[in-house]
Coordinates of C-alpha atoms in Angstrom, one line a residue:
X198 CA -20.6 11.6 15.5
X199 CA -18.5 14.1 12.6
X200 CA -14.8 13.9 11.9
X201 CA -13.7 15.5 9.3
X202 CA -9.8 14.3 7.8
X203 CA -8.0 15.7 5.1
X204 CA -7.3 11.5 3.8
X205 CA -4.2 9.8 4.3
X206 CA -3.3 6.2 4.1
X207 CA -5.1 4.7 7.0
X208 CA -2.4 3.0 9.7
X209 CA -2.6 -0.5 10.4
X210 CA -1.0 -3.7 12.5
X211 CA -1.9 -6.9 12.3
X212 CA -3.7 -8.9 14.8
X213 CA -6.6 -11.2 13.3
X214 CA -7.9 -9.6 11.7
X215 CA -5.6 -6.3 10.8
X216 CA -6.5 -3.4 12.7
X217 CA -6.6 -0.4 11.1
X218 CA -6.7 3.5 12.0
X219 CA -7.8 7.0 10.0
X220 CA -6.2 10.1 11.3
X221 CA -8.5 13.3 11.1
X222 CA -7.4 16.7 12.4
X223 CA -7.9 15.7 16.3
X224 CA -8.2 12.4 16.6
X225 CA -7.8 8.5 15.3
X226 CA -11.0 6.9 14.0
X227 CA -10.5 3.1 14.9
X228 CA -11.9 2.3 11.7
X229 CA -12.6 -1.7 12.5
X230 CA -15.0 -0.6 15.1
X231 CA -17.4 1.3 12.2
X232 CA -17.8 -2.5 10.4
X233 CA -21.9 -3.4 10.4
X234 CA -22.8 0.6 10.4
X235 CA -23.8 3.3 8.1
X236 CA -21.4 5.5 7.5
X237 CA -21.4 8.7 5.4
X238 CA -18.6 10.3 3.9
X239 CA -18.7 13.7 2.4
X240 CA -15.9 15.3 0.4
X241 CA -15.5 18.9 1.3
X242 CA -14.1 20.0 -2.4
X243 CA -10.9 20.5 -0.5
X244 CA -8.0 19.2 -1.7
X245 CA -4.3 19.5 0.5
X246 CA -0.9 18.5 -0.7
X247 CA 0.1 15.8 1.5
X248 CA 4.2 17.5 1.2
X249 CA 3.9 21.5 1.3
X250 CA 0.2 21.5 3.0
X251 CA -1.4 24.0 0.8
X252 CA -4.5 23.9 -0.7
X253 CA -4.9 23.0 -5.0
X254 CA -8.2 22.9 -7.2
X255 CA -6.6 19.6 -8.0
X256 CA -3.8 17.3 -6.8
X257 CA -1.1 16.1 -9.8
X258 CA -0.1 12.8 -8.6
X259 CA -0.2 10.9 -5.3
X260 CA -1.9 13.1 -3.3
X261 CA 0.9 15.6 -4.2
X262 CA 1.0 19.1 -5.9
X263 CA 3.1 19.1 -9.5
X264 CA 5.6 21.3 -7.7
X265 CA 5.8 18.7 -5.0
X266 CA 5.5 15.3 -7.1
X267 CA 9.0 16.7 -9.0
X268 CA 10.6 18.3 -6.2
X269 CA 10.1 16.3 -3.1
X270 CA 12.2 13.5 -2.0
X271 CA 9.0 11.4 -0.9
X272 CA 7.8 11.6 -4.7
X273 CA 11.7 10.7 -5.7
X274 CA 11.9 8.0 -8.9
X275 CA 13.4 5.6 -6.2
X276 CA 10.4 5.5 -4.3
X277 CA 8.5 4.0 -7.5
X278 CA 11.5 2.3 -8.7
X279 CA 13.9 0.7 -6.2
X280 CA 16.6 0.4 -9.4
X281 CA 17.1 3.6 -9.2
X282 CA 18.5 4.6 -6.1
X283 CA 21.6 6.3 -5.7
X284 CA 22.0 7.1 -2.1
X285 CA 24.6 4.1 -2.1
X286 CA 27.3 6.0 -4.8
X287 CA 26.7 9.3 -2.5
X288 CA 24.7 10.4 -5.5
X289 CA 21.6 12.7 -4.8
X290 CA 18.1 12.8 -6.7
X291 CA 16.7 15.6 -4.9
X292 CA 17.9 15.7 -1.0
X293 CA 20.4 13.1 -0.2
X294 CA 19.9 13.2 3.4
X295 CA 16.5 11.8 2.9
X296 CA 17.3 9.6 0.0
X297 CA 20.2 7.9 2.6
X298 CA 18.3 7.3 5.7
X299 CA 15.0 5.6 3.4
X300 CA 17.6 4.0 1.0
X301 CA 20.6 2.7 2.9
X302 CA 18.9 0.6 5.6
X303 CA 17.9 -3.4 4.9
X304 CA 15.2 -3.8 2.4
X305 CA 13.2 -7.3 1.5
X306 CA 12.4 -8.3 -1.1
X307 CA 9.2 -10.6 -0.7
X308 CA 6.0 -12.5 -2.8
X309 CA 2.8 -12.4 -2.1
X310 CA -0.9 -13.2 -3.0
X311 CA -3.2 -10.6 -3.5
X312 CA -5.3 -11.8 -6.1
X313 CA -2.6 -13.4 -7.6
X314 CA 1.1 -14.0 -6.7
X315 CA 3.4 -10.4 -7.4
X316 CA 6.7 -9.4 -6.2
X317 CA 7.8 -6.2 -4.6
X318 CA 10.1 -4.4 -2.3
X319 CA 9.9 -2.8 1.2
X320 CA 12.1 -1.6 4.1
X321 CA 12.4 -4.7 6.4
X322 CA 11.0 -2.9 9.3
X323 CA 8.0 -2.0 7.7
X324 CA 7.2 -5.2 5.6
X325 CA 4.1 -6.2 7.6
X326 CA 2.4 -3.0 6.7
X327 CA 3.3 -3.2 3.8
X328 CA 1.6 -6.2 3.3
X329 CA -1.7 -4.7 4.8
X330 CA -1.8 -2.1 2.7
X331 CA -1.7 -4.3 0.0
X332 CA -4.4 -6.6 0.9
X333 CA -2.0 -9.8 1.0
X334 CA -3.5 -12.7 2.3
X335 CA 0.1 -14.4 2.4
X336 CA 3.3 -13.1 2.0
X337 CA 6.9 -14.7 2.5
X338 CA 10.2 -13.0 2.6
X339 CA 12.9 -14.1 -0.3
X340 CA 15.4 -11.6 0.0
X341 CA 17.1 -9.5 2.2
X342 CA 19.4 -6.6 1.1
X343 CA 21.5 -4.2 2.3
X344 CA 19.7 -1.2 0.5
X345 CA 16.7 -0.2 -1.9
X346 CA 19.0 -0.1 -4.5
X347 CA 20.6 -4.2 -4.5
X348 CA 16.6 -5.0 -3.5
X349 CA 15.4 -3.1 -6.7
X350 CA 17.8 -5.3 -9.0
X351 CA 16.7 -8.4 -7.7
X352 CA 12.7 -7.2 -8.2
X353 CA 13.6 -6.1 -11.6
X354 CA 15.0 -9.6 -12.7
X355 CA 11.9 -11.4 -11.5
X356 CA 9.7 -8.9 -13.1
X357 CA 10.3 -11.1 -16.0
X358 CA 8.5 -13.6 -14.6
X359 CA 5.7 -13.0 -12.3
X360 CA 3.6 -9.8 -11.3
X361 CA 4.6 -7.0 -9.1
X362 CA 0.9 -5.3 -9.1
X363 CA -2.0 -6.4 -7.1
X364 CA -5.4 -7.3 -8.4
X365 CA -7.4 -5.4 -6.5
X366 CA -10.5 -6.2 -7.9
X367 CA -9.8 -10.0 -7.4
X368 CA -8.5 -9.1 -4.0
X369 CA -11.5 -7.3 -3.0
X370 CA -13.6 -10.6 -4.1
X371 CA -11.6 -12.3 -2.2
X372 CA -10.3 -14.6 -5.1
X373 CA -7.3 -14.7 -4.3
X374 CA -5.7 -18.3 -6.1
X375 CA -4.7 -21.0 -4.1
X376 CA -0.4 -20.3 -4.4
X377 CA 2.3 -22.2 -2.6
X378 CA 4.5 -18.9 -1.5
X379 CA 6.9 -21.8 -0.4
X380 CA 7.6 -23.6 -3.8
X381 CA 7.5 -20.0 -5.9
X382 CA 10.0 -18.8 -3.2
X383 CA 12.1 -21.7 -4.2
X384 CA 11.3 -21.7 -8.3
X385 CA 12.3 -18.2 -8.6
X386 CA 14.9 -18.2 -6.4
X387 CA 16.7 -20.1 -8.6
X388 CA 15.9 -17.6 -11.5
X389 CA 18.6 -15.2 -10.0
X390 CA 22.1 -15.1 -11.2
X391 CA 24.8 -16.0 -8.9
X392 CA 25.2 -11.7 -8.2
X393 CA 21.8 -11.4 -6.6
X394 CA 21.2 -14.8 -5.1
X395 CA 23.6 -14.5 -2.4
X396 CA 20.9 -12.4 -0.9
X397 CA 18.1 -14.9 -0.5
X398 CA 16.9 -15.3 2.9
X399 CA 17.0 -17.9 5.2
X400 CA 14.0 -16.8 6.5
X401 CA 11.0 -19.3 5.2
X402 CA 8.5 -17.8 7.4
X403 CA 4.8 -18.0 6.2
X404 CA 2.6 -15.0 6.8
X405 CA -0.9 -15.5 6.8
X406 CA -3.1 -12.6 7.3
X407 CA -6.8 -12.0 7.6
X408 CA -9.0 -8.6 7.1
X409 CA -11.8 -7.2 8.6
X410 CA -14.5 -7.9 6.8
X411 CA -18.3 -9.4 7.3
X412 CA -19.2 -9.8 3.7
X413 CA -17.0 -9.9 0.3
X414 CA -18.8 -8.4 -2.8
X415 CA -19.6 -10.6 -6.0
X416 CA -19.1 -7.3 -8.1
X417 CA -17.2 -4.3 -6.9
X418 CA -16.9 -0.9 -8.3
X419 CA -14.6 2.0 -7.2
X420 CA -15.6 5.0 -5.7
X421 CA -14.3 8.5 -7.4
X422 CA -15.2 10.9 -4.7
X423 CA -14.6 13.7 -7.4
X424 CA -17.2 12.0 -9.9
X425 CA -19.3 10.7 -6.6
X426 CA -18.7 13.3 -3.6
X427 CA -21.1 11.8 -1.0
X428 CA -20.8 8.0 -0.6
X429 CA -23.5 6.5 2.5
X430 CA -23.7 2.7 2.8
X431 CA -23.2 -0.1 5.4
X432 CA -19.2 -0.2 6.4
X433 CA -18.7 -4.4 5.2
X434 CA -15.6 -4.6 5.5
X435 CA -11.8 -3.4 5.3
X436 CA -8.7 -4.7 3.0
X437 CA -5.8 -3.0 2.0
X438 CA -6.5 0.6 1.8
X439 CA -9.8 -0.2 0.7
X440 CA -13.4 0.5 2.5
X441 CA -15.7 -2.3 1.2
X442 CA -19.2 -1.4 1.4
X443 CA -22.8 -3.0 1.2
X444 CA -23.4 -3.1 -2.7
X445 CA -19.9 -3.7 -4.0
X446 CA -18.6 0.2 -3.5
X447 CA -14.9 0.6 -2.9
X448 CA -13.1 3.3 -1.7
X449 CA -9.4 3.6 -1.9
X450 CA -8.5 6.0 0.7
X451 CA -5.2 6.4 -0.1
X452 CA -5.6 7.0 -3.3
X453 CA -7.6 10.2 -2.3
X454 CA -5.0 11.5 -0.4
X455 CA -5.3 14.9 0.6
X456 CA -9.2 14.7 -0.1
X457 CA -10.6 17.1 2.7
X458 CA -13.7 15.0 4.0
X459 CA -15.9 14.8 6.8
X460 CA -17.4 11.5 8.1
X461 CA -20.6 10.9 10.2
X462 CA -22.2 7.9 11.4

């Protein structure tokens, strides 16, 4: 069978183990179900904004066009950096309508282990994804805001402190360190001033999640599809937005976004 997708970030929701999902122009590929087959993937040397659509030689940033990465709401400084958001004074970036309905809604602020403990902020609807797409094997929830904005301040101050970037390659070993989310919950709650701890959660819930995958690599290497535009090998597993694959390949499909490719197996 042929798809052919110009790549996004794959969907998922977690049962055990995660389920995920690859859009292509017609159709959804369960992805979990191509785990224990060969699978080719062939990039077209097509490359699509993911904002305005049109084709590019080459993508800036994201899977965006440099007209798009500086223009576009959903490339906005806020989306990087939570601190920055502005929606709350009325203040716009670059389309205030946008920046209000993705800013001004509850956002956590939560820890997690993938491949070592990191911080980071989400919308509170979404966190669960969130944590897929990062590979977590645990996450916890330490603080609930009302907006990106109160939630970026509260990342920032424990930025001094631990991590807010995943290990991928650890991750994709699964090395992930033994962490007690519960005691680092508590330690660096109490590294917040008096301002930013009233939003700590009472929620203590543990979230344990586990991926899709037959075999972890010892080694892993990632896959450039500009450098390597034809990748064939046994589907091992799946973890964040990563394909795993028999001989330590990765592939971060989201960060081809845009890639035109067309998969067979």
């Amino acid at each position: 069978m042929e798809f052919v997708s110009n790549l996004s970030k794959m969907s998922s929701y977690v049962e055990e183990p995660v389920q995920y999902l690859l859009l292509t122009d017609h159709d959804f590929l369960k992805m979990n179900e191509l785990i224990g087959r060969e699978i080719k993937i062939e990039f077209q040397k097509e490359k699509y904004c993911i904002s305005c659509g049109n084709q590019f030689q080459d993508l800036y940033r994201m899977g965006f066009c440099k007209n798009c990465f500086y223009t576009s709401p959903e490339a906005g400084e806020s989306i990087i950096r939570p601190e920055l958001s502005k929606a709350h004074e009325g203040v716009e970036d670059r389309d205030l309508a946008f920046e209000k309905e993705y800013q001004l809604q509850p956002h956590v602020v939560y820890l997690a282990n993938s491949g070592g403990l990191k911080v980071g902020v989400t919308r509170d609807r979404q966190k669960t994804t969130r944590w897929t797409d990062q590979g977590a094997s645990q996450a916890i929830v330490l603080a609930l805001t009302t907006n990106r904005y109160e939630a970026g301040l509260i990342e920032v101050a424990l930025k001094e402190v631990v991590a807010d970037k995943t290990v991928w390659q650890k991750m994709l070993r699964n090395e992930d360190p033994e962490v007690d989310l519960i005691a680092e919950r508590k330690r660096l709650a109490g590294h917040l001033n008096e301002e930013l701890a009233r939003f700590v959660s009472d929620d203590t819930t543990l979230y344990n999640l586990k991926y899709p995958v037959k075999n972890y690599p010892a080694k892993v290497k990632g896959i450039n599809l500009d450098k390597n535009p034809e990748v064939q090998a046994i589907l091992q597993g799946i973890r964040g937005q990563y394909l795993i694959f028999e001989g330590g390949g990765v592939l971060n499909i989201r960060g081809h976004s845009g890639y035109r490719v067309k998969i067979s197996f």
